[in-house]
Amino acid sequence: MELKATENQRMIADMVRDFGAKHIKPKMREWDESQEFPVEVFKQLGELGLMGVLVPTEYGGSGFGYLEYVTAIAELSKIDGSIGLSMAAHNSLCTGHILQFGNEEQKQKYLPKLATAEWIGAWGLTEPNTGSDAGNMRTVAVQDGEYWVINGAKNFITHGKTGNVAVVIVRTGEVGDSHGMTAFVIEKGTPGFSAGRKEDKLGMRASETTELIFQDCRVHQSQILGNVGEGFIQAMKVLDGGRISIAALSLGIAQGAFEAALAYSQERSQFNKPISSFQGIAFKLADMATEIEAASLLTYQAADMKNRGLNVNKESAMAKLYASEVSVRVANEAVQIFGGYGFTKDYPAEKYYRDAKLCTIGEGTSEIQKLVISRAILK
């Protein structure tokens, strides 16, 4: 088992750190406070090849694998979890769904625009009354000749307002039937398709989250990904890969919080010595470092398996579950190490603390991950 970073991973990590220092750090607090989605930053990330990391070069992407992808997300998230989240959602969900299940015409049409961030992508599964219970969705598509008429709403959609195109899973059959849902690619500006309310969030505030609303939205059958009735099954497979990206996001936030706390503990002096010299702080740092290392191993194991075409249903859920919970614990301890300053916005700990919590909720709660894992081991 090779644990050393590849040359491509080192190159990507250096590139992201340089980019973040110039284009993210100077504005991230402003974006957080105003809840601004900095679309121009994502256009620049597209120029660097980071908005189509997994997309083959023939479609305008970088053609990398999951090891490079995890590295890119983690390094971005060490700087700002919001930017890491939006980059991950664009790559794994909308772009990833089209890459995995689109026909050649659909790939040629959408992937070059998404891979370069000429277009920003959104992905819609969750609804107001069906979060974890996605199979019970109420957004419905009814066939009318060559078109499908969609009515309903999705919520908690990343890039729901700014996105140029969305992959949306809607019900085309009976409620609760896993083969009764279908995935459609819907472009911004399609009549009857609009963005609703933008959420005012605790954390990840520079990552846009809105409703999607469908009112007699007519979509041609050529916009269906795969076949009618395959949408839910496709979505579950997309989420297997997406959970690796959220594990990477969690890992980056945890690493960022740890590094900030470590540096502060060596600079902050009490009783005429650095607080890192006190066992109470040193043991916190030891626990944080150990859990981050374990989360990293789980995440990169899932990424390696995904690269090799293996089933990662259990392993991606394990990585996402553990890394997200570690992120919350590490961020919490970082605030504690900073003490009173950790509770102020003049220091970075509070933002890591607010951002980390989403990792235990988005793309499947920790409880859903345990359900996935337990089903896999009890087969």
Coordinates of C-alpha atoms in Angstrom, one line a residue:
M1 CA 0.0 0.0 0.0
E2 CA 1.6 3.2 -1.2
L3 CA 0.9 6.1 1.2
K4 CA 3.2 8.7 -0.3
A5 CA 1.6 11.5 -2.3
T6 CA 2.1 11.4 -6.1
E7 CA 3.8 14.1 -8.0
N8 CA 0.3 15.2 -9.3
Q9 CA -1.0 15.5 -5.8
R10 CA 1.9 17.6 -4.7
M11 CA 1.5 19.8 -7.7
I12 CA -2.2 20.3 -7.0
A13 CA -1.7 21.0 -3.3
D14 CA 0.9 23.7 -4.1
M15 CA -1.3 25.2 -6.8
V16 CA -4.3 25.4 -4.5
R17 CA -2.3 26.9 -1.6
D18 CA -0.9 29.6 -3.9
F19 CA -4.3 30.3 -5.4
G20 CA -6.0 30.4 -1.9
A21 CA -3.4 32.9 -0.5
K22 CA -4.0 35.3 -3.4
H23 CA -7.7 34.9 -4.3
I24 CA -9.5 33.4 -1.3
K25 CA -8.0 34.4 2.0
P26 CA -8.2 38.2 1.4
K27 CA -12.0 38.0 0.8
M28 CA -13.3 35.0 2.7
R29 CA -14.4 36.8 5.8
E30 CA -16.3 39.3 3.6
W31 CA -18.0 36.5 1.7
D32 CA -18.9 34.7 4.9
E33 CA -20.5 37.8 6.4
S34 CA -22.5 38.8 3.3
Q35 CA -23.2 35.2 2.2
E36 CA -21.9 36.1 -1.2
F37 CA -21.2 33.3 -3.7
P38 CA -17.9 34.4 -5.3
V39 CA -18.7 33.0 -8.8
E40 CA -15.5 34.6 -10.3
V41 CA -13.4 32.5 -8.0
F42 CA -14.9 29.4 -9.5
K43 CA -14.3 30.6 -13.0
Q44 CA -10.7 31.0 -12.0
L45 CA -10.7 27.5 -10.5
G46 CA -12.1 26.3 -13.8
E47 CA -9.1 27.8 -15.6
L48 CA -6.9 25.8 -13.3
G49 CA -8.7 22.6 -14.2
L50 CA -10.3 22.2 -10.7
M51 CA -13.9 22.3 -11.8
G52 CA -13.5 19.2 -14.0
V53 CA -10.9 17.2 -12.1
L54 CA -12.5 13.8 -13.0
V55 CA -13.7 14.8 -16.5
P56 CA -11.6 13.2 -19.3
T57 CA -9.5 15.5 -21.3
E58 CA -11.6 14.9 -24.5
Y59 CA -14.4 16.7 -22.7
G60 CA -12.3 19.6 -21.6
G61 CA -11.5 18.2 -18.1
S62 CA -8.3 17.5 -16.3
G63 CA -8.5 13.7 -16.6
F64 CA -7.3 13.0 -13.0
G65 CA -8.5 10.4 -10.6
Y66 CA -9.9 10.4 -7.1
L67 CA -6.6 10.8 -5.3
E68 CA -5.9 14.1 -7.0
Y69 CA -9.6 15.1 -6.5
V70 CA -9.4 14.4 -2.7
T71 CA -6.2 16.4 -2.5
A72 CA -7.7 19.4 -4.3
I73 CA -10.9 19.5 -2.1
A74 CA -8.9 19.0 1.1
E75 CA -6.5 21.8 0.3
L76 CA -9.3 24.2 -0.7
S77 CA -11.2 23.3 2.5
K78 CA -8.2 24.0 4.7
I79 CA -8.5 27.6 3.6
D80 CA -12.3 27.9 3.3
G81 CA -14.8 25.1 3.6
S82 CA -17.4 27.0 1.6
I83 CA -15.2 27.1 -1.5
G84 CA -14.3 23.4 -1.0
L85 CA -18.0 22.5 -0.7
S86 CA -19.0 24.3 -3.8
M87 CA -16.1 22.9 -5.8
A88 CA -17.0 19.4 -4.6
A89 CA -20.7 19.7 -5.3
H90 CA -20.0 21.0 -8.8
N91 CA -17.6 18.2 -9.6
S92 CA -19.2 15.2 -7.9
L93 CA -22.9 15.8 -8.3
C94 CA -24.0 17.7 -11.4
T95 CA -20.9 17.1 -13.5
G96 CA -20.3 13.6 -12.1
H97 CA -23.9 12.5 -12.8
I98 CA -23.7 13.6 -16.4
L99 CA -20.3 12.0 -16.8
Q100 CA -21.4 8.7 -15.3
F101 CA -24.9 8.4 -16.9
G102 CA -25.2 10.8 -19.8
N103 CA -25.2 9.7 -23.4
E104 CA -22.5 10.9 -25.8
E105 CA -24.5 13.8 -27.0
Q106 CA -25.2 15.0 -23.5
K107 CA -21.6 14.6 -22.5
Q108 CA -20.4 16.6 -25.5
K109 CA -23.0 19.3 -24.8
Y110 CA -22.5 19.9 -21.1
L111 CA -19.2 18.5 -19.8
P112 CA -16.9 21.0 -21.6
K113 CA -18.9 23.9 -20.2
L114 CA -19.0 22.4 -16.7
A115 CA -15.3 21.3 -16.6
T116 CA -14.1 24.8 -17.4
A117 CA -16.7 26.5 -15.1
E118 CA -18.1 28.4 -18.1
W119 CA -21.3 26.9 -16.5
I120 CA -21.9 26.2 -12.8
G121 CA -23.8 23.0 -12.0
A122 CA -26.5 22.2 -9.5
W123 CA -28.0 18.9 -8.4
G124 CA -31.5 18.4 -7.0
L125 CA -32.6 15.4 -4.9
T126 CA -33.7 16.8 -1.5
E127 CA -37.2 18.2 -1.0
P128 CA -38.7 20.1 2.0
N129 CA -40.5 17.0 3.3
T130 CA -38.1 14.3 2.0
G131 CA -34.5 14.6 3.1
S132 CA -33.2 11.2 4.1
D133 CA -36.4 9.7 2.8
A134 CA -35.6 10.6 -0.8
G135 CA -37.7 7.8 -2.2
N136 CA -40.9 9.5 -1.0
M137 CA -40.3 12.7 -3.1
R138 CA -43.2 14.7 -4.3
T139 CA -41.8 16.6 -7.3
V140 CA -43.5 14.9 -10.2
A141 CA -43.0 14.7 -14.0
V142 CA -45.9 13.7 -16.2
Q143 CA -45.3 12.7 -19.8
D144 CA -47.0 14.8 -22.5
G145 CA -45.9 13.5 -25.9
E146 CA -42.1 14.1 -26.3
Y147 CA -42.1 16.3 -23.3
W148 CA -42.3 15.8 -19.5
V149 CA -44.1 18.4 -17.4
I150 CA -42.5 18.9 -14.0
N151 CA -44.2 20.4 -10.9
G152 CA -42.8 20.6 -7.4
A153 CA -39.8 22.0 -5.4
K154 CA -36.3 21.0 -4.3
N155 CA -34.5 22.6 -1.4
F156 CA -31.0 22.9 0.1
I157 CA -29.7 22.9 -3.5
T158 CA -26.1 24.1 -3.9
H159 CA -25.9 26.7 -6.7
G160 CA -29.6 26.7 -7.1
K161 CA -29.7 30.3 -8.1
T162 CA -26.4 30.9 -9.8
G163 CA -26.2 27.5 -11.5
N164 CA -26.6 27.4 -15.3
V165 CA -27.7 23.8 -15.4
A166 CA -29.1 21.3 -12.9
V167 CA -29.5 17.6 -12.8
V168 CA -32.8 17.0 -11.0
I169 CA -34.3 13.7 -9.9
V170 CA -38.1 13.7 -10.0
R171 CA -40.9 11.1 -9.6
T172 CA -42.2 9.5 -12.8
G173 CA -43.8 6.5 -11.1
E174 CA -45.3 5.4 -7.9
V175 CA -44.4 7.0 -4.5
G176 CA -41.8 4.9 -2.7
D177 CA -40.8 2.9 -5.8
S178 CA -37.0 3.0 -6.3
H179 CA -37.6 2.5 -10.0
G180 CA -40.2 5.3 -10.1
M181 CA -37.8 8.3 -10.4
T182 CA -36.0 9.8 -13.3
A183 CA -33.0 12.2 -13.7
F184 CA -33.4 15.2 -16.0
V185 CA -30.8 17.8 -17.1
I186 CA -32.5 21.2 -17.0
E187 CA -31.0 24.4 -18.2
K188 CA -31.4 27.8 -16.5
G189 CA -34.0 29.8 -18.4
T190 CA -36.2 26.9 -19.1
P191 CA -39.8 28.2 -18.7
G192 CA -41.3 27.1 -15.4
F193 CA -37.9 26.5 -13.8
S194 CA -36.7 29.1 -11.2
A195 CA -34.8 29.5 -8.0
G196 CA -36.6 30.1 -4.8
R197 CA -35.5 31.3 -1.4
K198 CA -31.8 31.5 -0.5
E199 CA -31.0 29.9 2.9
D200 CA -29.4 32.0 5.6
K201 CA -27.0 29.4 7.0
L202 CA -24.9 28.9 10.2
G203 CA -21.8 28.0 8.2
M204 CA -20.6 27.4 4.6
R205 CA -22.0 30.8 4.0
A206 CA -20.1 31.5 0.7
S207 CA -21.6 28.4 -0.8
E208 CA -25.0 29.2 -2.3
T209 CA -27.9 27.1 -1.1
T210 CA -31.4 27.8 -2.4
E211 CA -34.7 26.2 -3.4
L212 CA -35.5 25.0 -7.0
I213 CA -39.1 25.6 -8.1
F214 CA -40.9 23.8 -11.0
Q215 CA -44.2 25.2 -12.2
D216 CA -45.5 23.4 -15.4
C217 CA -41.8 23.1 -16.5
R218 CA -41.7 21.4 -19.9
V219 CA -38.6 19.3 -20.5
H220 CA -37.9 17.4 -23.7
Q221 CA -37.3 13.6 -23.4
S222 CA -33.8 14.1 -24.8
Q223 CA -32.9 15.7 -21.4
I224 CA -33.4 12.4 -19.6
L225 CA -30.1 10.9 -18.2
G226 CA -30.2 7.1 -18.9
N227 CA -33.7 5.7 -19.0
V228 CA -37.0 6.5 -17.3
G229 CA -37.1 5.0 -13.9
E230 CA -33.3 4.9 -13.3
G231 CA -33.0 8.3 -11.5
F232 CA -33.0 7.1 -7.9
I233 CA -30.5 4.2 -8.6
Q234 CA -28.3 6.7 -10.4
A235 CA -28.4 9.1 -7.6
M236 CA -27.4 6.5 -5.0
K237 CA -24.3 5.6 -7.2
V238 CA -23.5 9.3 -7.6
L239 CA -23.6 9.7 -3.8
D240 CA -21.2 6.8 -3.3
G241 CA -18.6 9.0 -5.0
G242 CA -19.9 12.2 -3.6
R243 CA -19.4 10.9 -0.1
I244 CA -15.7 10.7 -0.8
S245 CA -15.7 14.3 -1.7
I246 CA -17.5 15.2 1.6
A247 CA -14.9 13.1 3.5
A248 CA -12.2 15.2 1.8
L249 CA -14.0 18.4 2.6
S250 CA -14.2 17.3 6.3
L251 CA -10.6 16.3 6.3
G252 CA -9.6 19.7 4.9
I253 CA -11.6 21.6 7.5
A254 CA -10.2 19.4 10.3
Q255 CA -6.6 20.0 9.1
G256 CA -7.2 23.7 8.8
A257 CA -8.6 23.9 12.3
F258 CA -5.8 21.7 13.7
E259 CA -3.0 23.8 12.1
A260 CA -4.5 27.0 13.4
A261 CA -4.8 25.6 16.9
L262 CA -1.3 24.1 16.8
A263 CA 0.3 27.4 15.7
Y264 CA -1.7 29.4 18.3
S265 CA -0.8 27.0 21.1
Q266 CA 2.9 27.6 20.4
E267 CA 2.5 31.4 20.2
R268 CA 0.1 31.9 23.2
S269 CA 1.9 32.2 26.5
Q270 CA 0.4 31.7 30.0
F271 CA 2.4 31.3 33.2
N272 CA 5.5 32.4 31.3
K273 CA 5.4 29.4 28.9
P274 CA 3.6 28.5 25.6
I275 CA 0.3 26.8 26.3
S276 CA 1.4 23.9 24.1
S277 CA 3.7 22.9 26.9
F278 CA 0.8 22.1 29.2
Q279 CA -0.4 18.5 29.0
G280 CA -4.0 19.6 28.9
I281 CA -3.4 21.3 25.5
A282 CA -0.7 18.9 24.3
F283 CA -3.1 15.9 24.7
K284 CA -5.8 17.7 22.8
L285 CA -3.4 18.2 19.9
A286 CA -2.4 14.6 20.1
D287 CA -6.0 13.4 19.8
M288 CA -6.7 15.8 17.0
A289 CA -3.7 14.8 15.0
T290 CA -4.4 11.1 15.5
E291 CA -8.1 11.3 14.4
I292 CA -7.1 13.4 11.4
E293 CA -4.6 10.8 10.3
A294 CA -7.2 8.0 10.7
A295 CA -9.8 10.1 8.7
S296 CA -7.2 10.6 6.0
L297 CA -6.5 6.9 5.7
L298 CA -10.2 6.1 5.4
T299 CA -10.7 8.8 2.8
Y300 CA -7.7 7.9 0.6
Q301 CA -8.6 4.2 0.8
A302 CA -12.1 4.9 -0.6
A303 CA -10.5 7.2 -3.2
D304 CA -8.1 4.4 -4.3
M305 CA -10.9 1.9 -4.5
K306 CA -13.0 4.2 -6.6
N307 CA -10.0 4.7 -8.9
R308 CA -9.8 0.9 -9.4
G309 CA -13.4 0.6 -10.2
L310 CA -14.4 -1.2 -7.0
N311 CA -17.7 -0.9 -5.1
V312 CA -17.1 1.8 -2.5
N313 CA -20.6 1.9 -1.0
K314 CA -19.4 0.8 2.4
E315 CA -16.0 2.4 2.3
S316 CA -17.2 5.8 1.2
A317 CA -19.9 5.8 3.9
M318 CA -17.2 4.9 6.5
A319 CA -14.9 7.7 5.3
K320 CA -17.7 10.3 5.2
L321 CA -19.0 9.3 8.6
Y322 CA -15.7 9.2 10.4
A323 CA -14.1 12.2 8.7
S324 CA -17.2 14.4 9.2
E325 CA -17.5 13.6 12.9
V326 CA -13.7 14.1 13.3
S327 CA -14.0 17.5 11.6
V328 CA -16.6 18.6 14.2
R329 CA -14.6 17.3 17.1
V330 CA -11.3 18.9 15.9
A331 CA -13.0 22.2 15.2
N332 CA -14.6 22.2 18.6
E333 CA -11.2 21.5 20.3
A334 CA -9.6 24.3 18.2
V335 CA -12.1 26.8 19.6
Q336 CA -11.3 25.5 23.1
I337 CA -7.5 25.9 22.5
F338 CA -8.0 29.5 21.3
G339 CA -10.1 30.1 24.5
G340 CA -12.0 33.4 24.4
Y341 CA -10.3 34.4 21.1
G342 CA -11.8 31.3 19.6
F343 CA -15.2 32.8 20.1
T344 CA -14.3 35.9 18.0
K345 CA -14.3 36.4 14.3
D346 CA -10.8 37.9 14.5
Y347 CA -9.4 34.4 14.7
P348 CA -10.1 31.4 12.3
A349 CA -11.4 28.8 14.8
E350 CA -15.0 30.0 14.9
K351 CA -15.4 29.7 11.1
Y352 CA -14.0 26.1 11.1
Y353 CA -16.4 25.3 13.9
R354 CA -19.4 26.7 12.0
D355 CA -18.5 25.1 8.7
A356 CA -17.7 21.7 10.0
K357 CA -21.2 20.8 11.2
L358 CA -22.6 20.7 7.6
C359 CA -20.3 17.8 6.9
T360 CA -22.3 15.5 9.2
I361 CA -25.5 16.4 7.4
G362 CA -25.0 17.0 3.7
E363 CA -25.0 14.2 1.2
G364 CA -26.4 11.8 3.8
T365 CA -26.4 12.4 7.6
S366 CA -24.2 10.5 9.9
E367 CA -27.2 8.4 10.8
I368 CA -27.7 7.5 7.1
Q369 CA -24.0 6.6 6.8
K370 CA -24.4 4.2 9.7
L371 CA -27.5 2.7 7.9
V372 CA -25.5 2.2 4.7
I373 CA -22.6 0.6 6.6
S374 CA -24.7 -1.7 8.8
R375 CA -26.6 -2.9 5.7
A376 CA -23.3 -3.7 4.0
I377 CA -21.9 -5.6 6.9
L378 CA -25.1 -7.5 7.7
K379 CA -25.7 -8.8 4.1

